[in-house]
Coordinates of C-alpha atoms and ligand atoms in Angstrom, one line a residue:
X18 CA -39.1 28.5 -5.4
X19 CA -36.3 31.0 -5.6
X20 CA -34.3 28.7 -7.8
X21 CA -36.8 28.9 -10.6
X22 CA -35.9 32.5 -11.1
X23 CA -32.2 32.0 -11.6
X24 CA -30.9 31.9 -15.1
X25 CA -29.9 28.6 -16.7
X26 CA -26.2 29.6 -16.7
X27 CA -26.3 30.4 -13.0
X28 CA -28.0 27.1 -12.3
X29 CA -25.3 25.3 -14.2
X30 CA -22.6 27.2 -12.3
X31 CA -24.3 26.2 -9.0
X32 CA -24.4 22.6 -9.9
X33 CA -20.8 22.7 -11.0
X34 CA -19.7 24.3 -7.8
X35 CA -21.6 21.7 -5.7
X36 CA -19.9 18.9 -7.7
X37 CA -16.5 20.5 -7.2
X38 CA -17.1 20.7 -3.5
X39 CA -18.2 17.1 -3.3
X40 CA -15.2 15.8 -5.3
X41 CA -12.6 18.2 -4.1
X42 CA -9.9 17.4 -1.5
X43 CA -11.5 19.5 1.1
X44 CA -10.5 17.1 3.9
X45 CA -14.1 16.7 5.0
X46 CA -15.1 13.3 6.3
X47 CA -17.5 12.7 3.4
X48 CA -15.0 13.7 0.7
X49 CA -13.6 10.2 0.0
X50 CA -16.4 9.4 -2.3
X51 CA -19.6 11.1 -3.4
X52 CA -22.1 8.4 -4.2
X53 CA -22.6 5.0 -5.6
X54 CA -20.1 5.6 -8.4
X55 CA -22.4 4.3 -11.0
X56 CA -23.9 7.6 -12.0
X57 CA -20.7 8.9 -13.7
X58 CA -18.8 12.0 -12.6
X59 CA -18.3 10.8 -9.0
X60 CA -14.7 10.2 -7.8
X61 CA -13.3 7.7 -5.4
X62 CA -10.1 8.5 -3.5
X63 CA -7.8 5.6 -2.8
X64 CA -4.6 5.5 -0.7
X65 CA -1.5 3.9 -2.2
X66 CA 2.2 4.2 -1.9
X67 CA 4.0 6.4 -4.4
X68 CA 7.6 5.1 -4.0
X69 CA 7.4 1.3 -4.0
X70 CA 8.3 -0.2 -7.5
X71 CA 6.1 -3.2 -8.3
X72 CA 3.6 -2.4 -5.5
X73 CA 2.6 1.3 -5.7
X74 CA 4.6 3.7 -7.8
X75 CA 3.9 7.1 -9.2
X76 CA 5.7 7.1 -12.6
X77 CA 7.5 10.2 -13.9
X78 CA 4.6 10.8 -16.4
X79 CA 2.1 10.9 -13.5
X80 CA 0.6 7.5 -14.1
X81 CA 0.5 4.8 -11.4
X82 CA 1.8 1.2 -11.5
X83 CA 2.1 -1.8 -9.2
X84 CA 0.3 -4.8 -7.7
X85 CA -1.6 -2.6 -5.1
X86 CA -2.6 -0.2 -7.9
X87 CA -4.0 -3.1 -10.0
X88 CA -5.8 -4.5 -6.9
X89 CA -7.2 -1.1 -6.1
X90 CA -8.3 -0.4 -9.6
X91 CA -10.1 -3.8 -9.8
X92 CA -11.8 -3.3 -6.5
X93 CA -12.9 0.3 -7.5
X94 CA -14.4 -1.1 -10.7
X95 CA -16.4 -3.6 -8.6
X96 CA -17.6 -0.8 -6.4
X97 CA -18.8 1.0 -9.6
X98 CA -15.9 3.3 -10.4
X99 CA -14.1 3.4 -13.8
X100 CA -10.4 4.1 -13.9
X101 CA -10.9 7.8 -14.7
X102 CA -13.0 8.2 -11.6
X103 CA -10.1 7.1 -9.3
X104 CA -8.0 9.7 -7.6
X105 CA -4.9 8.0 -6.0
X106 CA -3.6 9.7 -2.9
X107 CA -0.2 9.0 -1.3
X108 CA -0.6 7.3 2.1
X109 CA 2.8 6.8 3.7
X110 CA 3.2 4.0 6.3
X111 CA 2.7 6.3 9.3
X112 CA -0.2 8.2 7.9
X113 CA -2.6 5.3 7.0
X114 CA -4.7 5.0 10.1
X115 CA -5.2 8.8 10.2
X116 CA -6.0 9.1 6.5
X117 CA -8.9 6.6 7.0
X118 CA -10.1 8.1 10.3
X119 CA -10.2 11.6 8.7
X120 CA -12.0 10.2 5.6
X121 CA -9.3 11.5 3.2
X122 CA -9.6 8.2 1.3
X123 CA -12.3 5.6 0.9
X124 CA -9.8 2.7 1.2
X125 CA -6.1 2.0 1.3
X126 CA -4.2 -0.6 -0.7
X127 CA -0.6 0.2 0.3
X128 CA 1.3 -2.9 1.5
X129 CA -0.8 -2.5 4.6
X130 CA -0.4 -5.5 6.9
X131 CA -3.4 -6.5 9.0
X132 CA -2.3 -6.4 12.7
X133 CA -4.3 -6.4 16.0
X134 CA -3.0 -2.9 16.9
X135 CA -4.2 -1.5 13.6
X136 CA -7.5 -3.3 13.8
X137 CA -8.3 -1.2 16.9
X138 CA -8.3 1.9 14.6
X139 CA -9.3 0.7 11.2
X140 CA -11.1 -2.2 9.6
X141 CA -9.6 -4.5 6.9
X142 CA -10.8 -6.4 4.0
X143 CA -8.7 -9.3 2.7
X144 CA -6.0 -10.4 3.0
X145 CA -5.0 -10.3 -0.6
X146 CA -1.3 -11.1 -0.4
X147 CA 1.1 -12.7 2.0
X148 CA 4.6 -11.3 2.2
X149 CA 7.4 -11.7 4.6
X150 CA 9.9 -9.4 6.3
X151 CA 13.4 -9.6 4.8
X152 CA 16.6 -7.7 4.6
X153 CA 18.2 -5.9 1.6
X154 CA 22.0 -5.5 1.8
X155 CA 24.8 -4.6 -0.6
X156 CA 25.7 -7.4 -3.0
X157 CA 29.1 -8.0 -1.2
X158 CA 27.6 -7.8 2.4
X159 CA 28.3 -10.5 4.9
X160 CA 25.0 -9.9 6.7
X161 CA 23.0 -13.1 6.5
X162 CA 20.9 -13.2 9.7
X163 CA 18.8 -10.7 11.6
X164 CA 21.1 -11.1 14.6
X165 CA 24.0 -9.8 12.4
X166 CA 22.2 -6.4 12.5
X167 CA 23.0 -5.8 16.1
X168 CA 25.5 -2.9 16.3
X169 CA 24.9 -2.2 12.6
X170 CA 23.1 0.7 10.9
X171 CA 19.7 -0.3 9.6
X172 CA 17.0 1.7 7.8
X173 CA 13.2 1.2 7.9
X174 CA 10.1 3.3 7.8
X175 CA 8.2 5.0 10.6
X176 CA 4.8 3.4 11.3
X177 CA 5.7 0.1 9.6
X178 CA 5.6 -3.4 11.1
X179 CA 9.1 -3.8 9.8
X180 CA 10.6 -1.1 12.1
X181 CA 8.5 -2.3 15.0
X182 CA 9.6 -5.9 14.6
X183 CA 13.3 -4.9 14.6
X184 CA 12.9 -3.0 17.9
X185 CA 10.8 -5.6 19.6
X186 CA 12.3 -8.8 18.3
X187 CA 14.9 -9.2 15.6
X188 CA 17.7 -6.8 16.5
X189 CA 17.0 -4.5 19.4
X190 CA 20.7 -3.5 19.4
X191 CA 20.7 -2.4 15.8
X192 CA 21.1 1.3 15.2
X193 CA 17.7 1.9 13.5
X194 CA 17.2 4.9 11.3
X195 CA 13.5 5.5 10.6
X196 CA 12.5 7.4 7.4
X197 CA 9.1 8.3 6.0
X198 CA 9.4 6.1 2.9
X199 CA 11.5 3.2 1.6
X200 CA 13.0 5.2 -1.3
X201 CA 14.8 7.2 1.3
X202 CA 16.2 4.0 2.9
X203 CA 17.4 2.8 -0.5
X204 CA 19.4 6.0 -1.0
X205 CA 20.9 5.5 2.5
X206 CA 21.8 1.9 1.6
X207 CA 23.3 2.8 -1.7
X208 CA 25.5 5.6 -0.1
X209 CA 26.7 3.2 2.6
X210 CA 25.2 5.2 5.4
X211 CA 23.2 2.1 6.5
X212 CA 24.2 -1.5 6.2
X213 CA 20.8 -2.9 5.5
X214 CA 17.2 -2.0 4.7
X215 CA 14.4 -4.1 6.2
X216 CA 10.8 -4.5 5.1
X217 CA 8.6 -6.9 3.2
X218 CA 10.4 -9.1 0.6
X219 CA 7.8 -8.0 -2.0
X220 CA 9.0 -4.4 -1.7
X221 CA 12.7 -5.2 -1.5
X222 CA 12.5 -7.3 -4.6
X223 CA 10.9 -4.5 -6.5
X224 CA 13.7 -2.1 -5.5
X225 CA 16.5 -4.5 -6.2
X226 CA 15.2 -5.1 -9.8
X227 CA 15.2 -1.4 -10.7
X228 CA 17.5 -0.7 -13.6
X229 CA 19.6 1.8 -11.7
X230 CA 20.2 -0.7 -8.8
X231 CA 20.8 -3.8 -10.9
X232 CA 23.5 -6.0 -9.4
X233 CA 24.1 -3.7 -6.4
X234 CA 21.9 -5.3 -3.8
X235 CA 20.7 -8.8 -2.6
X236 CA 17.9 -10.0 -0.5
X237 CA 18.9 -12.1 2.5
X238 CA 16.0 -14.5 1.8
X239 CA 14.8 -14.6 5.5
X240 CA 11.1 -15.0 6.2
X241 CA 11.2 -13.0 9.4
X242 CA 7.5 -12.4 9.7
X243 CA 4.1 -13.0 8.0
X244 CA 2.7 -9.8 6.5
X245 CA -0.9 -10.3 5.5
X246 CA -1.8 -7.4 3.2
X247 CA -5.3 -6.1 3.8
X248 CA -7.3 -3.2 2.3
X249 CA -7.9 -0.7 5.0
X250 CA -11.3 1.1 5.4
X251 CA -12.6 3.5 8.0
X252 CA -13.4 1.8 11.3
X253 CA -17.1 0.6 11.2
X254 CA -17.4 0.8 7.4
X255 CA -18.4 -2.8 7.2
X256 CA -20.4 -2.3 4.0
X257 CA -17.4 -1.2 2.0
X258 CA -15.2 -3.9 3.6
X259 CA -17.8 -6.6 2.6
X260 CA -18.0 -5.3 -0.9
X261 CA -14.2 -5.3 -1.2
X262 CA -14.0 -8.9 0.1
X263 CA -16.4 -9.9 -2.7
X264 CA -14.3 -8.0 -5.2
X265 CA -11.1 -9.7 -4.0
X266 CA -12.7 -13.1 -4.3
X267 CA -13.8 -12.4 -7.8
X268 CA -10.3 -11.0 -8.7
X269 CA -8.8 -14.4 -7.7
X270 CA -11.5 -16.6 -9.3
X271 CA -11.4 -14.7 -12.7
X272 CA -7.6 -14.9 -12.7
X273 CA -7.1 -11.1 -12.7
X274 CA -5.1 -11.7 -9.5
X275 CA -2.7 -14.0 -11.3
X276 CA -2.3 -11.5 -14.1
X277 CA -1.5 -8.7 -11.6
X278 CA 1.1 -10.9 -10.0
X279 CA 2.8 -11.8 -13.3
X280 CA 2.7 -8.2 -14.6
X281 CA 4.1 -6.6 -11.4
X282 CA 6.2 -9.3 -9.7
X283 CA 7.4 -11.0 -12.9
X284 CA 10.0 -8.3 -13.7
X285 CA 11.4 -8.5 -10.1
X286 CA 11.4 -12.3 -10.1
X287 CA 9.5 -12.1 -6.8
X288 CA 8.3 -15.5 -5.8
X289 CA 5.0 -14.6 -4.1
X290 CA 2.8 -16.9 -2.0
X291 CA -0.5 -18.2 -3.5
X292 CA -3.6 -16.1 -3.2
X293 CA -4.8 -16.1 0.5
X294 CA -8.3 -16.9 1.4
X295 CA -10.4 -14.0 2.6
X296 CA -10.3 -13.8 6.4
X297 CA -7.4 -16.3 6.6
X298 CA -4.7 -14.4 8.4
X299 CA -1.4 -16.3 8.8
X300 CA 0.1 -15.7 12.2
Ligands
LIG12 N1 3.7 -4.4 5.3 C1 4.3 -3.6 6.3 C2 3.4 -2.6 7.0 O1 2.3 -2.6 6.8 C3 5.6 -2.9 5.8 C4 5.4 -2.2 4.5 C5 4.9 -0.8 4.7 O2 5.4 0.0 5.5 O3 3.9 -0.4 4.1 O4 3.9 -1.9 7.9

């Protein structure tokens, strides 16, 4: 009954500080969301990429764009969160499993391929897009096949399936430089320090279409792998995964998925695969 004696102002301050703690990035395991989302004021933290044009990009004005951003925003809405309740957090390729395990984010939509290795650490909803590993090279390059990479300098990103596939399969003799993000690889390709950049065609098309790179690069057009993009959730969070699957199905059936494709892949002329069926992982 102590509380009854506190002044109204003090009580308000107490409520505010509790809210701030619940919503703040304190790294606690329960900080990724703070309730159902329908009550207003609650926030949801979502992991995306910050440097992948057309997929997940932090714009100079601080806003976010890309297919993953649109998918994440749609899904969050279905979970009960408006756009102004979303806090996007950067989750680089190598940080994704840890970010989910720590509870930094509620879910991740970041060109995140569903793989058996990752499924040991996190759960996935989806898939919601099928992409393929490809190569980006200078417009005048004579690299046309993955085997051409042996002995060449190649850039990819730590913790990605792209880097792993190069080492395991495509070009074990390539001189692979691993960076923390694809924007660093693009800079290395532009300067000539590397001969090729490898990752998903969806990402490469987005970079190649950027105004500052127009005409400089070309995609090899190889479908080196199947990359089934899923939405990652914390291991065991079946409830969220199920809700996200329902949201993804709705996004396809109400044509919002098509709109997101046109809006984000149209400018890059990226020819995406049709919407995958939930649970249908292409090997
Ligand atoms: N989709 C691949 C992966 O999940 C490559 C893109 C990325 O690094 O996010 O690893």
